[in-house]
Amino acid sequence: MATDNLAEKIPDFNGVAPIQGGGPVDVSALASVRRAKGFKEISKVLLLGILVVTLLEFILIWTKTPLYIFPRPTLVIKSLFHDFGPLYRQPLLQTVQEFFVGLAFGASIGLALAVLVTLKPGLDIFISPYIIIMVTTPMIALIPFLMLKFGFGMTPRVIAVALASGPMVMINSATGFRRTNAELIALGKSYGATEFQLFRKIRFPFALPMIIVGFMVGSIFGLLTAVGSEMVGGGGGLGNRLVYFSSLVRMANFGAVLVIVATFGVALYSFFTFVNRKYASWQV
Amino acid sequence: MTQGTKSRIDIKNVSKIYKTGSGTVEAVKNFTESVKDGEFVCVVGASGCGKTTLLWCLSGLHPSTLGTVEIDGEILNAPMPGKIGMVFQDSNLLPWRTLMENIELPFQIKKKPINHELVEELLEVAGLKGFENSYPGELSGGMKQRGSIVRALAQDPEVLLMDEPFGALDAFTREEMNLFLLKVWAKTKKTIVFVTHSISEAIFLGDRIWVMSPRPGRLARVVDVDFARPRHIDLQFEPDFISILKEIRTEVEGSKAGKGN
C-alpha cells in the first residue's frame, strides 16, 4: 500500500501501472522472437530458406512469368554481386548516412525529453500531445514541405528520420523510467541518493531494456521514413533507386535494392536484439 | 533485554493525511509512542490500517502531515542515511548487480569506502558466503531477503525499519528468517520497528507489539511480550504464546468491520 502512495506522476504512455518488483518484463514482442540454436537448428532454417527461394525460381520459370512482373531470384542475386559497386553502393551509403544522422539527433532529443518529463512530471501534459501527433502522423508527409525549405539534399530526410525515430525513443524510455519500482527509488532516497544518482544507478539501468526497444522501434520507423522520403522526392538513396528502376522496369535491379533495404532492416533488428541480450540480460 | 532506557524514536501526535481523487484519506491519526534504544517493536493490524504508512513516516521519506517524529531527539523531516535502514517486502536487490555490488550500492551513493569487515561478518551470519558474485535471479527468495537485510545492516544504522519483510516467503522459510533476524538483532543491538500482518510472527519477534485499528489508523493497544530470549521456534506452541495471540487477534478482529487476515 505504501507503493500506491509512492507512485510518482510520471507519464505512462501505455497506460500501464508501474509494476512492482522485477523489471519491465513485457519488453516487446519484437525482442522476444526465439532464436535458432545449434548447428542442426540453424542449418534447418537455412535449408528451408534456400528451398523457398529455389521453389520461387522454378515457379517463375514454369509459369513463364515475364521479368517485368516478378524478377527471378537468380537474376536478383546476380545483379546484387555484379552491380553492387556501380549501382547500389552510393545510394546505400547515402541512405545509411541519412538514417544514422537522423537517428542520432532524434534519439538524443527523445532521450533528453524522456528524462525531462521524468524529472518534471508536470511538463508531460504539455509535451505528450505533440509526441502523440508525431507518432501517429507519417513523417514522410512532411517531406514536400521540408524540401521547400531545405532543398533536394539530405537535410529534409534527416529531419524526417529524426522526427520519426525520436518520439519512439522518447515514449519507450519515459515508460521505462516511469516503471522503475517505486520502492527502489525510495530505497535509493533512504540512502541519501541525489536525483542524478537515482538516475544513474537505478532508473537508467532499470529502464535500459525499454530504452533499447525504443531504439529498435525508432530505427525501424527511421529506416521506413528514410527510404520513403527518398521515394517521395529529391536525389539519391535507395528509395530513389526503387522508383527509378521500377519506372524503367529494371526489375532485377529493383529486386536487388529491395534485398539491400531488407538486409539493412534485419541487421538493425539483430543489432538491437544482441544489445538487449548483452546489456539487459538480467530481466527474466 | 539489554536495551537502554533512553528512547531512540519519539512519535508525537503523528497524523498522515493523503489527498486522493475523491477527497482525503486519514491513514494515521494521533499516533503517540516511543521506541527505546535496542528495542524490537512489531506493528500489527488489519490490512489498510495504516501500519505501513506509519513506518514510512518514521523513514523520513514521507513526513507526517501533523505531529513530529524525533530520532535521538532530532526532528525527522528527510531521510537520515546511515542512521535509518529500510527493508521492504520485496528484497529490492537490483537485478543487474551481483549480491556484493548490491551491498556496495549505498556505499557508492555516499561515496564512502565499503566496510569489508562488517560486510563479511554479516554475510557469514546470513549464510551468504560464497554467493557474493551471484545475481539476485540466481538466489532463492529467502537468500535475497537476507541479502537485503545485510545491505541495510552494512550501513550500521541505529534504526532498522522493516515493512513486512517476510510476507512473500513460505512458512518454513519465514521461520528460518525469523530466527536469522533474532540472531542478527542479538548481535547488532539495533532498534527495530517491524511491520507485519502475522500476529504470531510479531509475538515471536517483538519486545512490544503495537496493535493498530484501521481507518484512520490509531494505536488501539500496546502488548508487552516478555518471553525470555533467545527464543526457540517451539515457543509458538506454548499456552502463554497462544493466549497473547488470541488476545491480539480479538483486538484486531474487533477493531475492523471487514474481512480477516
Coordinates of C-alpha atoms in Angstrom, one line a residue:
Chain A
M1 CA 0.0 0.0 0.0
A2 CA 2.9 2.3 0.6
T3 CA 3.8 1.9 -3.0
D4 CA 0.5 3.4 -4.1
N5 CA 1.3 6.5 -2.2
L6 CA 4.8 6.4 -3.7
A7 CA 3.8 6.0 -7.3
E8 CA 5.1 9.2 -8.8
K9 CA 3.3 11.0 -11.5
I10 CA 5.5 10.3 -14.4
P11 CA 4.0 9.9 -17.9
D12 CA 3.0 6.5 -18.8
F13 CA 2.1 6.3 -22.4
N14 CA 0.9 2.8 -22.5
G15 CA -1.5 3.4 -19.6
V16 CA 0.2 0.5 -17.7
A17 CA 0.5 0.9 -14.0
P18 CA 4.1 0.8 -12.6
I19 CA 4.9 -2.8 -12.0
Q20 CA 6.2 -3.8 -8.6
G21 CA 9.3 -5.9 -8.3
G22 CA 11.1 -7.4 -11.3
G23 CA 11.9 -5.4 -14.5
P24 CA 9.9 -4.3 -17.4
V25 CA 9.5 -7.9 -18.5
D26 CA 6.9 -7.4 -21.2
V27 CA 9.6 -5.5 -23.1
S28 CA 8.1 -6.0 -26.6
A29 CA 7.1 -8.8 -28.8
L30 CA 9.8 -7.6 -31.1
A31 CA 12.5 -8.6 -28.7
S32 CA 11.2 -11.9 -27.8
V33 CA 11.4 -13.9 -31.0
R34 CA 13.0 -17.2 -30.3
R35 CA 16.5 -17.7 -31.8
A36 CA 17.5 -20.8 -33.6
K37 CA 20.2 -22.6 -31.5
G38 CA 22.9 -25.0 -32.5
F39 CA 24.2 -26.1 -35.9
K40 CA 21.3 -28.5 -36.5
E41 CA 18.5 -26.0 -36.0
I42 CA 20.3 -23.2 -37.9
S43 CA 21.0 -25.4 -40.9
K44 CA 17.4 -26.5 -40.9
V45 CA 16.3 -22.8 -41.0
L46 CA 18.8 -22.0 -43.8
L47 CA 17.8 -25.0 -45.8
L48 CA 14.1 -24.0 -45.7
G49 CA 15.1 -20.5 -46.9
I50 CA 17.1 -21.9 -49.8
L51 CA 14.2 -24.2 -50.6
V52 CA 11.7 -21.4 -50.7
V53 CA 13.9 -19.3 -53.0
T54 CA 14.6 -22.2 -55.3
L55 CA 10.9 -23.1 -55.4
L56 CA 10.1 -19.5 -56.3
E57 CA 12.7 -19.6 -59.1
F58 CA 11.2 -22.7 -60.6
I59 CA 7.6 -21.5 -60.3
L60 CA 8.6 -18.3 -62.2
I61 CA 10.3 -20.4 -64.9
W62 CA 7.4 -22.9 -65.2
T63 CA 4.8 -20.2 -65.4
K64 CA 6.9 -18.2 -67.8
T65 CA 6.3 -15.1 -65.7
P66 CA 7.8 -12.1 -67.5
L67 CA 10.6 -10.3 -65.8
Y68 CA 8.7 -7.1 -65.5
I69 CA 6.0 -8.8 -63.4
F70 CA 8.4 -10.6 -61.0
P71 CA 12.2 -10.9 -61.3
R72 CA 13.7 -14.3 -60.8
P73 CA 15.7 -14.7 -57.6
T74 CA 18.8 -15.8 -59.6
L75 CA 18.8 -12.6 -61.6
V76 CA 18.4 -10.5 -58.4
I77 CA 21.3 -12.3 -56.8
K78 CA 23.4 -12.0 -59.9
S79 CA 22.7 -8.2 -60.1
L80 CA 23.5 -7.9 -56.4
F81 CA 27.0 -9.2 -56.9
H82 CA 27.6 -7.9 -60.4
D83 CA 26.2 -4.3 -60.0
F84 CA 26.8 -3.6 -56.3
G85 CA 29.7 -1.2 -56.8
P86 CA 28.4 0.8 -59.7
L87 CA 24.7 0.8 -59.0
Y88 CA 24.0 0.2 -55.3
R89 CA 26.9 1.3 -53.2
Q90 CA 26.4 5.1 -53.4
P91 CA 22.6 5.0 -52.7
L92 CA 23.2 2.6 -49.8
L93 CA 25.8 4.9 -48.3
Q94 CA 23.5 7.9 -48.6
T95 CA 20.5 6.1 -47.0
V96 CA 22.8 4.9 -44.2
Q97 CA 24.1 8.4 -43.6
E98 CA 20.6 10.0 -43.6
F99 CA 19.4 7.2 -41.3
F100 CA 22.2 7.4 -38.7
V101 CA 22.4 11.2 -38.6
G102 CA 18.6 11.4 -38.2
L103 CA 18.5 8.7 -35.6
A104 CA 21.4 10.3 -33.6
F105 CA 19.5 13.6 -33.5
G106 CA 16.1 12.1 -32.9
A107 CA 17.2 9.6 -30.3
S108 CA 19.2 12.2 -28.3
I109 CA 16.4 14.7 -28.2
G110 CA 13.9 11.9 -27.4
L111 CA 16.0 10.5 -24.6
A112 CA 16.5 14.0 -23.2
L113 CA 12.8 14.7 -23.3
A114 CA 12.1 11.4 -21.5
V115 CA 14.5 12.4 -18.7
L116 CA 12.9 15.8 -18.6
V117 CA 9.3 14.5 -18.2
T118 CA 10.5 12.0 -15.6
L119 CA 12.1 14.7 -13.5
K120 CA 9.4 17.3 -14.1
P121 CA 6.2 15.2 -14.4
G122 CA 4.1 18.4 -14.7
L123 CA 5.6 19.0 -18.2
D124 CA 4.2 15.8 -19.5
I125 CA 0.7 17.1 -20.3
F126 CA 2.3 19.9 -22.5
I127 CA 4.7 17.6 -24.3
S128 CA 2.8 14.4 -24.9
P129 CA 0.2 15.8 -27.3
Y130 CA 2.9 16.7 -29.7
I131 CA 4.6 13.4 -29.2
I132 CA 1.4 11.5 -29.9
I133 CA 0.8 13.6 -33.1
M134 CA 4.3 12.9 -34.2
V135 CA 4.0 9.1 -33.6
T136 CA 0.6 8.9 -35.4
T137 CA 1.4 11.1 -38.4
P138 CA 3.7 9.6 -41.1
M139 CA 6.6 11.9 -41.2
I140 CA 7.0 11.3 -44.9
A141 CA 4.0 13.6 -45.3
L142 CA 6.3 16.4 -44.2
I143 CA 8.9 15.8 -47.0
P144 CA 7.3 18.1 -49.7
F145 CA 7.1 20.9 -47.1
L146 CA 10.7 20.3 -45.8
M147 CA 12.0 20.2 -49.4
L148 CA 10.7 23.7 -50.0
K149 CA 12.7 24.9 -47.0
F150 CA 15.8 22.8 -47.2
G151 CA 16.1 21.8 -50.9
F152 CA 16.7 18.4 -52.5
G153 CA 19.6 17.3 -50.5
M154 CA 19.8 15.1 -47.4
T155 CA 18.6 17.7 -44.9
P156 CA 14.8 17.2 -45.2
R157 CA 15.3 13.4 -45.0
V158 CA 17.5 13.6 -41.9
I159 CA 14.9 15.8 -40.3
A160 CA 12.1 13.4 -41.2
V161 CA 14.1 10.4 -39.8
A162 CA 14.7 12.3 -36.6
L163 CA 11.0 13.2 -36.2
A164 CA 10.0 9.6 -36.9
S165 CA 12.5 7.9 -34.6
G166 CA 12.8 10.5 -31.7
P167 CA 9.2 10.1 -30.4
M168 CA 9.6 6.3 -30.4
V169 CA 12.7 6.5 -28.3
M170 CA 11.1 9.1 -26.0
I171 CA 7.9 7.1 -25.4
N172 CA 9.7 3.9 -24.6
S173 CA 12.4 5.5 -22.5
A174 CA 9.8 7.5 -20.5
T175 CA 7.8 4.4 -19.9
G176 CA 10.9 2.6 -18.7
F177 CA 11.9 5.4 -16.3
R178 CA 8.3 5.6 -15.2
R179 CA 8.1 1.9 -14.4
T180 CA 11.1 1.9 -12.2
N181 CA 9.9 0.3 -9.0
A182 CA 8.8 3.0 -6.5
E183 CA 10.4 1.0 -3.7
L184 CA 13.7 1.0 -5.4
I185 CA 13.6 4.8 -5.7
A186 CA 12.6 5.0 -2.0
L187 CA 15.5 2.8 -1.1
G188 CA 17.9 5.0 -3.1
K189 CA 16.5 8.1 -1.4
S190 CA 16.8 6.4 2.0
Y191 CA 20.5 6.1 1.3
G192 CA 20.6 9.8 0.5
A193 CA 20.9 9.5 -3.2
T194 CA 20.7 12.6 -5.3
E195 CA 18.3 12.8 -8.3
F196 CA 21.3 12.3 -10.6
Q197 CA 22.5 9.3 -8.6
L198 CA 19.0 7.8 -8.7
F199 CA 19.0 8.2 -12.5
R200 CA 22.5 6.8 -12.9
K201 CA 22.3 3.9 -10.5
I202 CA 18.7 2.9 -10.5
R203 CA 16.4 4.5 -13.1
F204 CA 18.6 4.2 -16.1
P205 CA 19.7 0.6 -15.7
F206 CA 16.1 -0.3 -14.8
A207 CA 14.8 1.4 -18.0
L208 CA 17.6 0.1 -20.2
P209 CA 15.7 -2.8 -21.8
M210 CA 12.8 -0.4 -22.6
I211 CA 15.3 2.2 -24.0
I212 CA 16.9 -0.4 -26.2
V213 CA 13.4 -1.4 -27.5
G214 CA 12.7 2.3 -28.1
F215 CA 15.9 2.5 -30.2
M216 CA 14.9 -0.7 -32.1
V217 CA 11.4 0.5 -32.9
G218 CA 12.7 4.1 -33.5
S219 CA 15.2 2.8 -36.0
I220 CA 12.7 0.7 -37.9
F221 CA 10.5 3.8 -38.1
G222 CA 13.5 5.8 -39.1
L223 CA 14.5 3.5 -41.9
L224 CA 11.0 3.4 -43.2
T225 CA 10.9 7.2 -43.2
A226 CA 14.4 7.5 -44.8
V227 CA 13.5 5.1 -47.7
G228 CA 10.0 6.6 -48.0
S229 CA 11.4 10.1 -48.2
E230 CA 13.8 9.2 -50.9
M231 CA 10.8 7.8 -52.9
V232 CA 8.9 11.0 -52.5
G233 CA 11.4 13.3 -54.0
G234 CA 14.9 14.6 -54.1
G235 CA 18.0 12.8 -55.4
G236 CA 20.0 9.7 -54.3
G237 CA 19.4 7.0 -51.8
L238 CA 17.9 3.5 -52.0
G239 CA 14.3 4.8 -52.1
N240 CA 15.1 6.9 -55.1
R241 CA 16.6 3.9 -56.8
L242 CA 13.5 1.8 -56.2
V243 CA 11.4 4.4 -58.0
Y244 CA 14.0 4.8 -60.8
F245 CA 14.4 1.1 -61.5
S246 CA 10.7 0.3 -61.4
S247 CA 9.9 3.1 -63.7
L248 CA 12.4 1.7 -66.2
V249 CA 11.0 -1.8 -65.5
R250 CA 14.5 -3.0 -64.5
M251 CA 13.0 -5.4 -62.0
A252 CA 16.2 -7.4 -61.3
N253 CA 17.8 -4.2 -60.2
F254 CA 14.7 -3.3 -58.3
G255 CA 14.7 -6.6 -56.5
A256 CA 18.4 -6.2 -55.6
V257 CA 17.7 -2.8 -54.0
L258 CA 14.8 -4.3 -52.1
V259 CA 17.0 -7.1 -50.8
I260 CA 19.6 -4.4 -49.6
V261 CA 16.8 -2.4 -47.8
A262 CA 15.5 -5.6 -46.2
T263 CA 19.0 -6.7 -45.1
F264 CA 19.6 -3.3 -43.6
G265 CA 16.4 -3.5 -41.6
V266 CA 17.1 -7.0 -40.4
A267 CA 20.7 -6.0 -39.5
L268 CA 19.3 -3.2 -37.3
Y269 CA 16.9 -5.6 -35.6
S270 CA 19.6 -8.1 -35.0
F271 CA 21.9 -5.5 -33.6
F272 CA 19.4 -4.2 -31.0
T273 CA 18.4 -7.8 -30.1
F274 CA 22.1 -8.5 -29.5
V275 CA 22.5 -5.3 -27.4
N276 CA 19.4 -6.2 -25.4
R277 CA 20.7 -9.7 -24.7
K278 CA 24.1 -8.4 -23.7
Y279 CA 23.2 -5.4 -21.6
A280 CA 19.8 -6.2 -20.3
S281 CA 20.0 -9.9 -19.8
W282 CA 19.1 -9.5 -16.1
Q283 CA 15.4 -9.2 -17.0
V284 CA 13.8 -12.6 -16.7
Chain B
M1 CA 16.7 -7.4 27.5
T2 CA 19.8 -5.3 27.5
Q3 CA 18.2 -2.3 25.9
G4 CA 18.8 1.1 27.3
T5 CA 16.1 3.2 28.8
K6 CA 16.7 6.2 26.6
S7 CA 14.2 6.5 23.8
R8 CA 15.5 6.2 20.2
I9 CA 12.4 7.1 18.4
D10 CA 9.7 9.5 19.7
I11 CA 6.4 9.7 17.8
K12 CA 4.4 12.6 18.9
N13 CA 0.8 13.0 17.8
V14 CA 1.5 11.9 14.3
S15 CA -1.2 12.1 11.7
K16 CA -0.8 11.3 8.0
I17 CA -3.4 12.6 5.5
Y18 CA -3.3 11.7 1.8
K19 CA -5.1 13.6 -0.9
T20 CA -6.9 11.2 -3.3
G21 CA -9.1 11.8 -6.3
S22 CA -12.2 11.7 -4.2
G23 CA -11.1 13.7 -1.2
T24 CA -8.7 13.0 1.6
V25 CA -7.8 9.8 3.5
E26 CA -6.6 9.9 7.0
A27 CA -4.2 6.9 7.1
V28 CA -2.7 7.5 10.6
K29 CA -4.3 9.6 13.3
N30 CA -2.9 11.0 16.5
F31 CA -0.3 8.4 17.0
T32 CA 2.0 8.8 20.0
E33 CA 4.5 6.3 21.1
S34 CA 8.2 5.8 21.6
V35 CA 10.8 3.1 20.9
K36 CA 13.6 2.6 23.3
D37 CA 17.2 2.1 22.2
G38 CA 17.7 -1.5 21.1
E39 CA 14.1 -2.4 21.3
F40 CA 12.2 -4.7 18.9
V41 CA 8.8 -3.3 18.2
C42 CA 6.3 -5.0 16.0
V43 CA 3.3 -3.3 14.4
V44 CA 0.2 -5.4 13.6
G45 CA -3.2 -4.6 12.4
A46 CA -5.7 -5.4 9.7
S47 CA -4.9 -4.7 6.0
G48 CA -5.1 -1.0 5.3
C49 CA -4.9 0.1 8.9
G50 CA -2.0 2.4 8.2
K51 CA 0.8 0.4 9.7
T52 CA 2.9 0.7 6.6
T53 CA 2.1 4.4 6.4
L54 CA 3.3 4.9 9.9
L55 CA 6.6 3.1 9.0
W56 CA 7.1 5.5 6.0
C57 CA 6.6 8.4 8.4
L58 CA 9.4 7.0 10.5
S59 CA 11.6 6.7 7.5
G60 CA 11.6 10.4 6.7
L61 CA 10.7 9.6 3.1
H62 CA 7.1 10.6 3.6
P63 CA 7.0 13.0 6.5
S64 CA 3.9 13.1 8.7
T65 CA 1.2 15.7 7.9
L66 CA 0.8 16.6 11.6
G67 CA 2.9 15.9 14.6
T68 CA 6.6 15.1 14.8
V69 CA 8.9 12.1 14.7
E70 CA 12.2 12.5 16.6
I71 CA 15.2 10.3 16.2
D72 CA 17.6 10.7 19.1
G73 CA 15.9 14.0 19.8
E74 CA 16.4 15.3 16.3
I75 CA 13.2 16.1 14.3
L76 CA 12.9 13.9 11.3
N77 CA 11.9 15.7 8.0
A78 CA 14.1 14.0 5.5
P79 CA 15.7 10.5 5.2
M80 CA 18.7 10.0 7.6
P81 CA 21.1 7.9 5.5
G82 CA 23.3 5.9 7.8
K83 CA 21.0 6.3 10.7
I84 CA 17.9 4.6 9.4
G85 CA 17.9 1.5 7.3
M86 CA 14.9 0.1 5.4
V87 CA 13.9 -3.4 4.4
F88 CA 10.8 -4.0 2.2
Q89 CA 8.6 -7.0 1.4
D90 CA 10.4 -7.3 -1.9
S91 CA 14.2 -7.7 -1.4
N92 CA 14.7 -4.9 -3.9
L93 CA 18.1 -6.1 -4.9
L94 CA 19.0 -4.6 -8.2
P95 CA 18.8 -7.5 -10.7
W96 CA 21.6 -6.2 -12.8
R97 CA 24.1 -6.2 -9.9
T98 CA 25.6 -9.1 -8.1
L99 CA 24.8 -9.6 -4.4
M100 CA 28.1 -7.9 -3.4
E101 CA 27.5 -5.0 -5.9
N102 CA 24.1 -4.6 -4.3
I103 CA 25.6 -4.3 -0.8
E104 CA 28.1 -1.8 -2.2
L105 CA 25.4 0.4 -3.7
P106 CA 24.7 2.5 -0.6
F107 CA 28.4 2.9 -0.1
Q108 CA 28.8 4.2 -3.7
I109 CA 25.9 6.6 -3.2
K110 CA 27.5 8.0 -0.1
K111 CA 31.0 7.8 -1.7
K112 CA 32.4 6.0 1.3
P113 CA 34.7 3.0 1.3
I114 CA 33.0 -0.3 1.9
N115 CA 33.2 -1.7 5.4
H116 CA 34.6 -5.1 4.5
E117 CA 34.9 -6.4 8.0
L118 CA 31.3 -5.8 8.8
V119 CA 30.0 -7.0 5.5
E120 CA 32.0 -10.2 5.7
E121 CA 30.6 -10.8 9.2
L122 CA 27.0 -10.2 8.1
L123 CA 27.4 -12.4 5.1
E124 CA 28.6 -15.2 7.4
V125 CA 25.7 -14.9 9.7
A126 CA 23.3 -14.7 6.8
G127 CA 24.8 -17.9 5.3
L128 CA 25.5 -16.0 2.1
K129 CA 29.3 -16.6 2.0
G130 CA 30.2 -17.9 -1.5
F131 CA 27.2 -16.2 -3.1
E132 CA 28.8 -12.7 -3.3
N133 CA 29.1 -12.9 -7.1
S134 CA 25.6 -14.4 -7.7
Y135 CA 22.9 -12.3 -9.3
P136 CA 19.6 -11.9 -7.4
G137 CA 17.9 -14.0 -10.1
E138 CA 20.1 -17.0 -9.1
L139 CA 19.2 -16.7 -5.4
S140 CA 16.2 -18.1 -3.5
G141 CA 13.6 -15.8 -2.0
G142 CA 15.0 -16.3 1.5
M143 CA 18.5 -15.6 0.4
K144 CA 17.5 -12.5 -1.5
Q145 CA 15.7 -11.2 1.6
R146 CA 18.7 -12.0 3.8
G147 CA 20.9 -10.2 1.3
S148 CA 18.7 -7.1 1.5
I149 CA 18.9 -7.2 5.3
V150 CA 22.7 -7.5 5.0
R151 CA 22.7 -4.5 2.7
A152 CA 20.7 -2.4 5.2
L153 CA 22.8 -3.5 8.2
A154 CA 26.1 -3.0 6.4
Q155 CA 25.4 0.8 6.7
D156 CA 25.4 0.2 10.5
P157 CA 22.2 2.1 11.0
E158 CA 20.8 2.8 14.5
V159 CA 17.3 2.1 13.4
L160 CA 16.1 -0.7 11.1
L161 CA 12.6 -0.2 9.6
M162 CA 11.1 -3.4 8.2
D163 CA 7.9 -3.4 6.1
E164 CA 6.5 -7.0 6.0
P165 CA 9.9 -8.2 5.0
F166 CA 9.0 -11.9 5.1
G167 CA 5.4 -11.5 3.9
A168 CA 6.2 -13.0 0.5
L169 CA 8.0 -16.1 1.8
D170 CA 6.7 -19.6 2.5
A171 CA 6.0 -20.6 6.1
F172 CA 9.2 -22.6 6.6
T173 CA 11.5 -20.0 5.1
R174 CA 9.7 -17.4 7.2
E175 CA 10.5 -19.3 10.4
E176 CA 14.2 -19.5 9.3
M177 CA 14.2 -15.8 8.6
N178 CA 12.7 -15.0 12.0
L179 CA 15.4 -17.0 13.7
F180 CA 18.1 -15.3 11.5
L181 CA 16.7 -11.9 12.3
L182 CA 16.7 -12.5 16.0
K183 CA 20.3 -13.8 15.8
V184 CA 21.4 -10.7 13.9
W185 CA 19.5 -8.4 16.3
A186 CA 21.1 -10.1 19.3
K187 CA 24.4 -9.4 17.7
T188 CA 23.9 -5.9 16.5
K189 CA 21.5 -4.5 19.1
K190 CA 19.7 -2.4 16.6
T191 CA 16.4 -0.7 17.3
I192 CA 13.9 -2.4 15.0
V193 CA 10.4 -1.4 14.0
F194 CA 8.8 -4.4 12.2
V195 CA 5.5 -4.2 10.4
T196 CA 3.8 -7.5 9.8
H197 CA 0.3 -8.8 9.2
S198 CA 1.2 -12.1 11.0
I199 CA 0.3 -11.8 14.7
S200 CA 2.3 -14.9 15.6
E201 CA 5.4 -13.5 13.9
A202 CA 5.0 -10.3 15.8
I203 CA 4.8 -12.1 19.2
F204 CA 7.7 -14.4 18.3
L205 CA 10.0 -11.5 17.4
G206 CA 9.0 -8.4 19.4
D207 CA 9.5 -7.0 22.8
R208 CA 6.4 -4.9 22.4
I209 CA 3.6 -5.0 19.9
W210 CA 1.6 -2.0 18.7
V211 CA -1.9 -3.1 17.6
M212 CA -3.4 -0.6 15.2
S213 CA -7.1 0.0 14.4
P214 CA -8.0 0.7 10.8
R215 CA -9.1 3.9 9.0
P216 CA -7.9 6.2 10.5
G217 CA -5.0 4.2 11.8
R218 CA -4.8 4.7 15.6
L219 CA -2.9 2.9 18.3
A220 CA -5.5 0.5 19.7
R221 CA -3.3 -1.0 22.3
V222 CA 0.3 -1.9 23.2
V223 CA 1.1 -5.5 24.2
D224 CA 4.3 -6.3 26.1
V225 CA 5.9 -9.6 25.2
D226 CA 8.2 -10.9 28.0
F227 CA 9.3 -14.3 26.7
A228 CA 12.9 -15.0 27.5
R229 CA 15.5 -14.7 24.8
P230 CA 16.9 -16.4 22.9
R231 CA 13.5 -17.6 21.8
H232 CA 13.0 -21.1 20.4
I233 CA 10.8 -21.7 17.4
D234 CA 8.6 -24.0 19.6
L235 CA 7.6 -21.0 21.6
Q236 CA 4.6 -20.6 19.3
F237 CA 3.1 -23.7 20.8
E238 CA 3.3 -22.5 24.4
P239 CA 0.0 -21.7 26.1
D240 CA 1.2 -18.2 27.1
F241 CA 2.0 -17.5 23.5
I242 CA -1.3 -18.7 22.3
S243 CA -3.2 -16.7 24.8
I244 CA -1.4 -13.5 23.7
L245 CA -2.2 -14.5 20.1
K246 CA -5.9 -14.8 20.9
E247 CA -5.9 -11.5 22.7
I248 CA -4.4 -9.6 19.9
R249 CA -6.5 -11.4 17.3
T250 CA -9.7 -10.5 19.1
E251 CA -8.5 -6.9 19.2
V252 CA -7.7 -6.8 15.5
E253 CA -10.9 -8.6 14.6
G254 CA -13.0 -6.4 16.8
S255 CA -11.5 -3.1 15.6
K256 CA -12.3 -3.7 12.0
A257 CA -15.5 -4.2 10.0
G258 CA -14.0 -6.2 7.2
K259 CA -12.5 -9.5 6.4
G260 CA -9.8 -11.1 8.4
N261 CA -6.1 -11.6 7.7

